[in-house]
Amino acid sequence: MTRNKYFIKQLSIFSENKSGRLAAVAKVFEESKVNIHAFSIAEANSFGVVRAIVDKPELAFDAFSKQNYALQYTDVLGIKMNDVPGGLYHVANLLGSIGINIEYAYAFRTGTFGTLIVKVSSPEDAVEKILAAGLELVPATDYNF
Amino acid sequence: MFWNEKMETLRGKELQELQLKRLKETVARTQNIGFYQKMFAEAGIRPEDIKTLDDLSKIPFTKKADLRGGYPFGFLAVPMSRINRIHTTSGTTGKPTVVAYTKNDLNSWSELIARNLTMVGLREGDMFQNASNYSLFTGGLGFHYGAERIGCAVVPAGVGNTKRQIEMIQDFGVNAIHCTPSYAMHLTEVAEDMHANLDSLRIGVFGAEAWSENMRRDLENRLNIKAYDSYGMSELFGPGVAFECPEQDGLHIWHDCYIVEIIDPKTGEVLPAGEKGEMVVTPLVKEAMPLLRYRTGDITMLMEDDCPCGRGQKIARLFGRSDDMLTVRGINVFPSQIEHVLKNIPEVGDQFMVYIDRVNHLDEMTIDVEINKHLFSGELSDLARLQNKIGKALHETLTLRANVQLVEPGSLPRFEGKAKRVVDRRTI
C-alpha cells in the first residue's frame, strides 16, 4: 500500500485580491467542465491563493495554464470527521497529541461525514502517524478522478 | 545683502576672464583622469587648444553614465590622500555614483551655501533648522556647513520625527528651515494640528524636488514665511549651485563657479537665452572631481540678465527632466534601477509598473510586480516572503521604501516600442 494514495491534489492558484477575480477563476473551472468539491481563499492584503479540490485537477491545471495563471499542485490530506458536535475537536486533539503541525486547513461535508483538508509539511510521515492514531483518511480517488 | 559682493555681481569682461582662467585650470586638472585623457585624444583636442570660452564647445559632453563607468574613484583628479569627504548618489543600475571633495572643495561648497543663505536674508545669530538627511545625501552636510559659516546656530534635525521638529522650532525660536517642499507641507499640517506657534520662522529653503508656485503660496501663507527654491546636484558639489533671491523669479547660478549652457537634448545644439533645453554645466572650481560640460538632465532656460538684486544671469525654475529620472522624496530614482533590482529576483516575472502618488503631501511609490508563474510554489507564505524580499532589495538600492504589490502574470500592460513603466500621479 502506498501512502500517497491519500495525497489529494489541491490546486493552488495565485490571484489578486480585487473585484471580479473570483468570478474569473470560477469561469475557468466552468469552461473546462471541472467540478469543484472544496474551495477556499487565503489572502494577504493585495493578493491571495485560491485553493480548490476538484474532480479533474490535470484538466483544470491545463486550462488555467493556458490562460497564463500562476498555479501549482499541492498535496493535501483529507481526514474524515464525524458530522456531530465535537467531531473537529476529536480530530484536532489527536493531531496535536501525535505532533502533526498543520500549515492550513479547511473543511467540508460530503454525504454523512465531514472532511478536514489539511496541509502538512511532510505528508508521508503524517499519513503514517494519522492512520496509526486510528483516524481515517479519504483516498485521493474519492475526489480526483 | 551680499556674502561675497564682488563675486556675486561680477559680470562682463572681468567675469569672462575669471571664467577662462578657471576653465583652463579645470581642463588641466581633468588630464589626471583616464576618461578625459581618452576623450581629448578621441576628439583630437589638446588642453592647450582651449584658448577662449568659445573653445568649450570643442569638448564633448560628459554624462551620468560616464561617471557610473568610473565607479568608485575613476574620476578623481587628485590622490586619495587629498580627499576630505565622500558622498554618493543612487546610481541607475544599482551601483551608486561616488563624489569626492578636497578641503578646498568643501570650502568652495560652503562658500556657495553661505552666499545663498545670505541672499535670502539669513544672518549671524539666526537659528537654522536643517531638516535634511545627514548621511550620504549631500543636502544635509552641505547646508549644515554653509549655515555654520555665516554664523547661524544650526539645529541638525535630520529627517523624520515631525512633532519633535515642530517643538524645536517653537521652543528654540528657529528662524529658518531647510527641507524638501513636500516635507514642509507635511510639517505645516502637523504644526496646525498641534496648534504650534511658529512665529519665529521667517525663511524656508526648499529643494531636491519640483514644487509649484501654488505650493509656494500655500507654504508662505500657512507658515507665514518667505519660501525659496534651491537647486543643486551631487556631481556639482550638492545643493547651492543655484538659488532664488528675494525677487523669487528664477534662480541665480554662480557664474564664477559654473559655466552654464542650455542645449537641445536630442541634437546637442547650444540654445540661446529664453529657449528651454537641457542644462549643461562646467564647474570651474572643483578639484577632486573636475567635470567638463556635464549633462545635468534638468530642463530649464537662461533668463534675461537684469535682476534688480544686482547678481548675474538666472536660470528658470526647473521644468522637468530630459531623461526618465524621477525625484521621489528628494531622492533620484531611475526606472532602470528598479528594473535591475527586479531582474535579479528569479521569482519575479517579466513586467512591472511604478506608480508615484502624493499622499498627505508625501511621495508614495507603489510598484506592481508580476510573479514568475514557473516559480510559484502554491504557498501564500512564500508570496509574503517574496513581497518582503522585493521591498528590501528596492530599499537597499533606492534608499526609499516602496509599497510592493504582487500581481498576476499577464495582468500588467505590455508595451510595443518604448515602455512607459512609470506613472507619476503627483500633482504639484
XYZ file of C-alpha atoms in Angstrom:
573
model
C 0.000 0.000 0.000
C 1.463 3.355 -0.963
C 0.946 6.221 1.364
C 0.491 8.649 -1.470
C -2.857 7.158 -2.404
C -4.046 9.575 0.293
C -2.363 12.595 -1.310
C -5.172 14.691 -2.669
C -4.149 17.059 -5.464
C -5.197 20.515 -4.461
C -4.901 23.330 -6.996
C -3.278 26.456 -5.559
C -3.959 29.404 -7.821
C -2.387 32.835 -7.406
C -4.970 35.583 -7.587
C -5.030 39.286 -6.914
C -7.453 40.427 -4.295
C -9.711 42.656 -6.344
C -13.235 42.612 -7.548
C -14.015 40.237 -10.370
C -11.078 37.906 -9.777
C -13.092 35.152 -8.078
C -15.535 35.154 -10.962
C -12.639 34.945 -13.399
C -11.204 31.913 -11.602
C -14.607 30.245 -11.343
C -15.190 30.821 -15.044
C -12.098 28.783 -15.945
C -13.498 25.824 -13.966
C -16.875 26.268 -15.580
C -15.487 26.423 -19.103
C -13.296 23.374 -18.627
C -16.244 21.452 -17.103
C -14.351 20.765 -13.921
C -16.383 20.236 -10.764
C -15.254 21.789 -7.511
C -15.549 19.692 -4.339
C -13.967 22.116 -1.928
C -12.713 25.624 -2.188
C -11.044 28.207 -0.001
C -9.270 31.530 -0.384
C -6.294 32.661 1.659
C -5.408 36.294 1.282
C -2.650 38.665 2.356
C -3.745 42.262 1.765
C -3.483 42.722 -2.013
C -3.203 39.144 -3.217
C -4.155 35.640 -2.285
C -4.126 31.966 -3.114
C -7.270 30.191 -4.235
C -7.264 26.566 -3.072
C -9.530 24.089 -4.756
C -10.132 20.358 -4.706
C -11.656 19.302 -7.988
C -12.642 16.167 -9.822
C -10.228 16.635 -12.746
C -7.142 18.518 -11.492
C -4.992 17.934 -14.618
C -7.683 19.255 -16.898
C -8.103 22.308 -14.690
C -4.332 22.827 -14.441
C -4.035 22.916 -18.239
C -6.972 25.295 -18.572
C -5.502 27.738 -16.040
C -2.010 27.451 -17.511
C -3.329 28.301 -20.953
C -4.786 31.478 -19.506
C -1.430 32.441 -18.004
C -2.358 31.852 -14.368
C 0.361 31.038 -11.855
C -0.735 27.792 -10.208
C 0.692 24.731 -8.567
C -0.409 21.356 -7.305
C -0.242 20.980 -3.554
C -0.543 17.600 -1.830
C -3.064 17.757 0.993
C -4.700 15.124 3.171
C -8.412 14.607 3.828
C -9.265 13.393 7.302
C -12.742 12.017 7.965
C -14.674 13.633 10.778
C -17.909 12.561 12.380
C -20.572 15.068 11.459
C -21.567 15.658 15.078
C -20.707 18.278 17.703
C -17.123 17.636 18.824
C -16.133 15.997 15.519
C -13.452 18.592 14.754
C -12.238 18.622 18.351
C -11.691 14.876 18.308
C -9.580 15.071 15.138
C -7.684 18.222 16.055
C -6.902 16.941 19.518
C -5.496 13.694 18.155
C -3.418 15.502 15.535
C -1.986 17.680 18.280
C -1.177 14.747 20.518
C 0.748 12.920 17.752
C 2.700 16.062 16.903
C 1.254 16.935 13.481
C 1.657 20.584 12.677
C -0.994 21.953 10.334
C 0.043 24.721 7.937
C -3.540 25.376 6.953
C -6.851 23.569 6.964
C -10.408 23.856 5.724
C -13.373 21.583 5.950
C -16.438 20.499 4.030
C -19.140 17.883 4.264
C -19.929 15.048 1.881
C -22.769 12.648 2.472
C -22.777 11.583 6.085
C -19.322 12.699 7.193
C -17.185 15.794 7.234
C -13.731 16.062 5.721
C -10.931 18.143 7.170
C -8.442 19.078 4.464
C -5.013 19.702 5.967
C -1.721 20.859 4.513
C 1.199 19.485 6.495
C 4.910 19.942 5.964
C 5.749 16.282 5.468
C 2.680 14.374 4.248
C 4.384 10.935 4.067
C 5.121 10.889 7.799
C 1.768 12.403 8.559
C -0.155 9.675 6.740
C 1.563 7.020 8.824
C 1.000 8.794 12.114
C -2.597 9.680 11.356
C -3.528 6.134 10.419
C -1.659 4.747 13.433
C -3.643 7.102 15.658
C -6.824 5.494 14.389
C -8.088 8.296 12.201
C -9.444 7.634 8.751
C -8.051 9.271 5.622
C -10.070 9.810 2.475
C -8.350 8.225 -0.568
C -7.487 10.740 -3.263
C -9.559 8.809 -5.790
C -12.689 9.817 -3.922
C -12.121 13.348 -5.242
C -9.590 13.443 -8.057
C -10.739 11.205 -10.884
C 22.884 91.978 1.381
C 25.782 90.008 -0.074
C 28.120 87.403 1.318
C 30.745 87.991 -1.386
C 29.573 91.039 -3.308
C 32.464 91.124 -5.773
C 31.992 87.547 -6.951
C 28.212 87.607 -6.786
C 27.948 90.645 -9.038
C 30.940 90.009 -11.307
C 29.987 90.467 -14.960
C 31.247 91.369 -18.441
C 34.918 91.171 -19.265
C 36.016 90.613 -15.687
C 33.739 87.603 -15.311
C 34.804 86.152 -18.663
C 38.481 86.480 -17.801
C 37.961 84.712 -14.492
C 35.871 82.001 -16.133
C 38.521 81.428 -18.815
C 41.332 81.236 -16.272
C 39.374 78.756 -14.188
C 38.274 76.777 -17.244
C 41.914 76.315 -18.265
C 42.784 75.175 -14.748
C 39.847 72.771 -14.773
C 40.822 71.352 -18.173
C 44.378 70.846 -16.876
C 43.059 69.028 -13.796
C 40.888 66.729 -15.916
C 44.022 65.440 -17.618
C 44.758 63.457 -14.461
C 41.653 61.405 -15.227
C 41.857 58.497 -17.658
C 38.359 59.163 -19.009
C 39.239 62.746 -20.031
C 42.646 61.826 -21.471
C 40.861 59.357 -23.700
C 38.098 61.833 -24.526
C 40.573 64.503 -25.622
C 42.595 62.014 -27.657
C 39.473 60.714 -29.402
C 38.150 64.221 -30.095
C 41.578 65.262 -31.429
C 41.972 68.164 -28.997
C 44.721 69.080 -26.560
C 44.235 71.003 -23.312
C 46.095 73.971 -24.792
C 43.511 74.207 -27.593
C 41.103 75.703 -25.053
C 42.117 79.339 -25.529
C 38.772 81.129 -25.276
C 35.434 80.443 -23.623
C 34.026 79.646 -27.065
C 36.515 76.784 -27.342
C 34.483 74.979 -24.668
C 32.172 73.803 -27.462
C 35.031 71.675 -28.870
C 34.830 69.433 -25.802
C 32.344 66.550 -25.863
C 29.694 66.195 -23.158
C 30.114 64.118 -20.005
C 27.091 62.048 -18.976
C 25.980 60.474 -15.731
C 26.549 57.052 -17.304
C 30.220 58.001 -17.798
C 30.545 58.686 -14.073
C 28.997 55.323 -13.286
C 31.586 53.683 -15.504
C 34.260 55.176 -13.273
C 32.891 53.646 -10.071
C 34.213 54.136 -7.460
C 37.171 56.517 -7.862
C 37.826 56.645 -11.616
C 37.004 60.367 -11.812
C 39.368 61.591 -9.138
C 41.909 64.129 -10.334
C 43.840 64.152 -7.054
C 45.455 61.415 -4.961
C 43.244 59.820 -2.325
C 45.383 61.426 0.371
C 43.878 64.795 -0.592
C 40.261 63.603 -0.324
C 38.448 65.034 2.659
C 34.932 63.676 2.190
C 32.914 61.274 0.068
C 29.222 61.336 -0.786
C 27.250 59.091 -3.099
C 24.085 59.348 -5.132
C 21.982 56.358 -6.066
C 23.039 55.035 -9.447
C 20.825 53.806 -12.255
C 21.942 50.192 -12.218
C 22.424 49.530 -8.554
C 25.933 50.998 -8.405
C 25.999 54.439 -6.820
C 27.809 57.432 -8.266
C 30.603 58.455 -5.937
C 31.537 62.109 -5.494
C 34.583 63.237 -3.557
C 35.824 66.527 -2.166
C 39.170 68.054 -1.253
C 39.437 70.512 1.607
C 39.225 73.346 -0.925
C 36.121 71.766 -2.487
C 34.354 71.662 0.877
C 35.377 75.260 1.388
C 34.077 76.347 -2.046
C 30.831 74.484 -1.482
C 30.106 76.042 1.914
C 31.010 79.451 0.407
C 28.203 78.994 -2.145
C 25.702 77.940 0.530
C 26.768 80.979 2.575
C 26.054 83.224 -0.431
C 22.640 81.636 -0.913
C 21.529 81.853 2.683
C 22.767 85.439 2.998
C 20.955 86.304 -0.245
C 17.606 85.170 1.206
C 18.159 87.059 4.463
C 19.883 84.773 6.942
C 22.402 86.425 9.233
C 24.825 85.655 12.002
C 22.763 84.912 15.086
C 19.840 83.373 13.218
C 18.837 79.852 14.088
C 18.715 77.414 11.151
C 16.989 74.035 11.379
C 18.339 71.595 8.828
C 15.591 69.005 8.418
C 17.511 67.124 5.797
C 19.120 63.689 5.540
C 22.595 63.831 7.065
C 24.103 60.715 5.590
C 25.435 60.188 2.070
C 22.860 62.580 0.637
C 24.552 65.962 0.057
C 21.589 68.016 1.287
C 22.367 67.527 4.977
C 26.043 68.294 5.433
C 26.049 70.764 2.519
C 23.612 73.162 4.175
C 24.999 72.436 7.616
C 28.463 73.802 6.925
C 27.199 76.720 4.826
C 24.878 77.868 7.595
C 27.603 77.493 10.207
C 29.882 79.537 8.019
C 27.657 82.608 8.118
C 27.373 82.242 11.883
C 23.938 80.711 12.221
C 23.134 78.459 15.133
C 22.483 75.233 13.260
C 19.994 72.652 14.519
C 20.999 69.407 12.747
C 17.490 67.996 12.953
C 17.787 65.407 10.198
C 14.641 63.814 8.774
C 11.568 62.427 10.481
C 10.039 62.805 13.934
C 7.880 65.687 12.761
C 6.413 66.555 16.175
C 9.884 66.917 17.653
C 10.892 69.091 14.682
C 7.946 71.382 15.378
C 8.643 71.501 19.097
C 12.212 72.554 18.364
C 11.128 75.345 16.020
C 8.745 76.576 18.696
C 10.875 76.070 21.804
C 14.218 77.157 20.322
C 12.817 80.049 18.280
C 14.100 78.748 14.948
C 14.227 81.407 12.168
C 14.800 79.327 9.046
C 14.250 75.761 7.937
C 15.647 73.682 5.105
C 13.865 70.551 3.866
C 12.112 69.169 0.814
C 8.956 71.100 -0.153
C 6.783 68.029 0.383
C 8.159 67.574 3.880
C 7.481 71.261 4.519
C 3.808 70.685 3.604
C 3.610 67.721 5.944
C 5.257 69.710 8.718
C 2.761 72.520 8.146
C -0.200 70.217 8.583
C 1.169 68.598 11.712
C 2.010 72.032 13.161
C -1.567 73.158 12.501
C -2.939 70.048 14.221
C -0.689 70.727 17.200
C -1.700 74.406 17.275
C 2.011 75.149 17.396
C 3.220 78.719 17.397
C 5.910 79.044 14.728
C 6.113 82.858 14.754
C 9.922 82.859 14.920
C 10.138 81.215 11.492
C 10.879 83.721 8.662
C 12.528 81.747 5.900
C 12.036 78.373 4.246
C 14.607 76.911 1.890
C 13.165 74.069 -0.133
C 14.772 71.931 -2.772
C 15.681 68.494 -4.152
C 12.293 68.066 -5.798
C 9.999 70.038 -8.079
C 7.382 72.282 -6.464
C 4.894 74.721 -7.899
C 4.112 78.401 -7.356
C 0.825 77.303 -5.755
C 2.712 75.239 -3.244
C 4.964 78.203 -2.553
C 1.954 80.435 -1.844
C 0.431 77.788 0.363
C 3.616 77.306 2.393
C 4.218 81.043 2.675
C 0.676 81.747 3.862
C 0.352 78.907 6.286
C 3.816 79.165 7.824
C 4.000 82.950 7.427
C 7.443 82.721 5.828
C 9.205 83.501 2.554
C 9.891 80.270 0.669
C 12.881 79.947 -1.660
C 13.805 77.373 -4.271
C 17.198 75.701 -4.072
C 18.920 73.792 -6.898
C 21.920 71.535 -6.942
C 23.228 68.071 -7.630
C 25.925 65.979 -6.026
C 28.076 65.931 -9.164
C 28.313 69.750 -8.925
C 29.084 69.662 -5.144
C 25.461 69.293 -3.988
C 22.822 71.875 -3.113
C 23.716 75.527 -3.570
C 24.543 75.554 -7.280
C 21.646 77.924 -7.985
C 19.243 79.682 -5.649
C 16.414 82.185 -5.670
C 16.975 85.738 -4.483
C 14.241 87.777 -2.748
C 12.725 88.549 -6.197
C 11.573 84.886 -6.285
C 11.727 84.893 -10.059
C 14.328 82.397 -11.258
C 17.500 81.104 -9.665
C 20.912 82.779 -9.644
C 23.562 80.321 -10.706
C 27.059 81.274 -9.575
C 28.870 82.191 -12.775
C 32.311 82.434 -11.184
C 31.973 78.732 -10.277
C 29.853 77.265 -13.084
C 29.634 77.819 -16.840
C 26.061 77.158 -17.960
C 24.949 76.087 -21.409
C 21.439 75.152 -22.475
C 21.310 72.548 -25.227
C 18.778 70.713 -27.303
C 18.925 67.308 -25.594
C 18.411 65.496 -28.904
C 20.950 67.268 -31.117
C 23.348 68.723 -28.556
C 22.999 72.145 -30.222
C 23.542 75.100 -27.859
C 20.376 77.200 -27.473
C 20.088 80.954 -26.858
C 18.684 82.573 -23.694
C 14.922 82.227 -23.410
C 14.817 78.792 -25.023
C 14.119 75.721 -22.967
C 16.579 72.862 -23.067
C 18.835 70.630 -21.016
C 21.267 72.418 -18.733
C 24.906 71.524 -19.263
C 27.291 72.713 -16.572
C 31.054 73.011 -16.443
C 32.077 73.506 -12.833
C 35.098 75.801 -12.535
C 36.410 75.366 -9.008
C 36.152 71.633 -8.421
C 39.451 69.989 -7.520
C 38.751 66.386 -6.592
C 36.271 65.691 -9.378
C 36.507 68.246 -12.161
C 33.893 67.762 -14.895
C 33.557 69.222 -18.367
C 30.203 70.002 -19.971
C 28.245 67.785 -17.604
C 24.748 66.971 -18.805
C 22.501 67.522 -15.806
C 19.366 66.095 -17.429
C 17.434 69.045 -15.991
C 15.298 71.153 -18.299
C 15.419 74.914 -17.779
C 16.372 78.084 -19.675
C 18.605 81.097 -19.216
C 16.626 84.228 -18.326
C 17.189 87.913 -19.129
C 20.243 89.251 -17.322
C 18.504 92.068 -15.462
C 17.732 91.010 -11.904
C 17.188 94.065 -9.671
C 19.259 92.424 -6.930
C 22.388 93.019 -8.993
C 23.528 89.422 -9.280
C 24.142 87.636 -12.573
C 22.016 85.843 -15.126
C 19.409 83.484 -13.737
C 18.019 80.144 -14.804
C 14.284 79.461 -14.684
C 12.798 77.140 -12.091
C 13.088 73.597 -13.400
C 10.604 72.343 -15.980
C 11.452 68.645 -15.696
C 13.946 66.096 -16.915
C 15.311 65.203 -20.324
C 15.581 61.559 -19.238
C 13.265 59.328 -17.234
C 14.715 60.188 -13.837
C 12.176 60.687 -11.059
C 12.624 62.505 -7.826
C 10.772 60.793 -5.003
C 11.054 62.304 -1.537
C 14.052 64.225 -2.795
C 15.860 61.079 -3.929
C 16.715 60.434 -7.565
C 15.218 57.268 -8.958
C 15.663 55.840 -12.436
C 13.146 53.227 -13.591
C 16.176 51.224 -14.787
C 17.321 50.890 -11.165
C 14.004 49.295 -10.271
C 14.234 47.038 -13.299
C 17.761 45.988 -12.317
C 16.663 45.044 -8.798
C 13.642 43.085 -10.038
C 15.587 41.221 -12.725
C 17.883 39.811 -10.039
C 14.969 38.142 -8.257
C 14.021 34.929 -10.087
C 10.506 34.686 -8.624
C 9.659 37.980 -10.300
C 8.037 37.827 -13.724
C 8.572 39.971 -16.808
C 6.623 43.115 -16.154
C 6.356 45.781 -13.531
C 4.706 49.171 -13.154
C 5.659 52.045 -10.892
C 3.103 54.496 -9.551
C 4.073 57.667 -7.726
C 1.422 59.399 -5.671
C 1.396 62.231 -3.208
C -0.437 61.172 -0.062
C -0.749 63.830 2.638
C 1.908 65.804 0.779
C 4.428 62.996 0.953
C 5.531 60.969 -2.044
C 4.485 57.327 -2.078
C 5.900 54.828 -4.529
C 3.897 51.715 -5.368
C 5.382 49.002 -7.538
C 3.175 46.347 -9.121
C 5.215 43.258 -9.877
C 4.055 40.260 -11.889
C 5.129 36.999 -10.318
C 7.008 34.340 -12.284
C 4.425 31.598 -12.738
C 7.104 28.955 -13.201
C 8.441 29.528 -9.700
C 5.107 29.790 -7.908
C 5.115 27.322 -5.011
C 1.412 27.495 -4.304
C 2.024 28.758 -0.780
C 0.771 32.105 0.462
C 3.644 32.339 2.946
C 6.178 32.171 0.096
C 4.395 35.041 -1.629
C 4.543 37.137 1.528
C 8.263 36.338 1.796
C 8.767 37.327 -1.842
C 6.928 40.598 -1.266
C 9.255 41.381 1.649
C 12.345 40.373 -0.277
C 11.460 42.696 -3.161
C 10.740 45.551 -0.775
C 14.054 45.081 0.992
C 16.085 44.830 -2.213
C 14.470 48.007 -3.550
C 15.091 49.824 -0.296
C 18.752 48.843 -0.345
C 19.246 50.162 -3.862
C 16.979 53.188 -3.900
C 17.217 54.113 -0.203
C 13.464 54.535 -0.496
C 10.624 52.479 0.842
C 8.250 51.220 -1.843
C 4.894 49.575 -1.454
C 5.230 46.304 -3.401
C 2.127 44.610 -4.810
C 2.305 41.160 -6.365
C 0.072 40.829 -9.397
C -0.976 38.038 -11.728
C 1.181 37.082 -14.714
C -0.087 38.823 -17.830
C -2.127 41.410 -15.929
C 0.136 44.432 -16.478
C 0.213 46.405 -19.707
C 2.587 45.255 -22.439
C 4.361 47.882 -24.493
C 5.267 47.898 -28.123
C 8.132 50.295 -28.579
C 9.247 52.351 -25.630
C 7.900 51.027 -22.360
C 6.106 53.506 -20.139
C 6.502 51.749 -16.811
C 6.240 54.778 -14.586
C 3.028 56.634 -13.897
C 3.611 59.802 -11.938
C 0.228 60.702 -10.461
C 1.516 63.535 -8.308
C 0.073 66.949 -8.860
C 2.319 69.692 -7.571
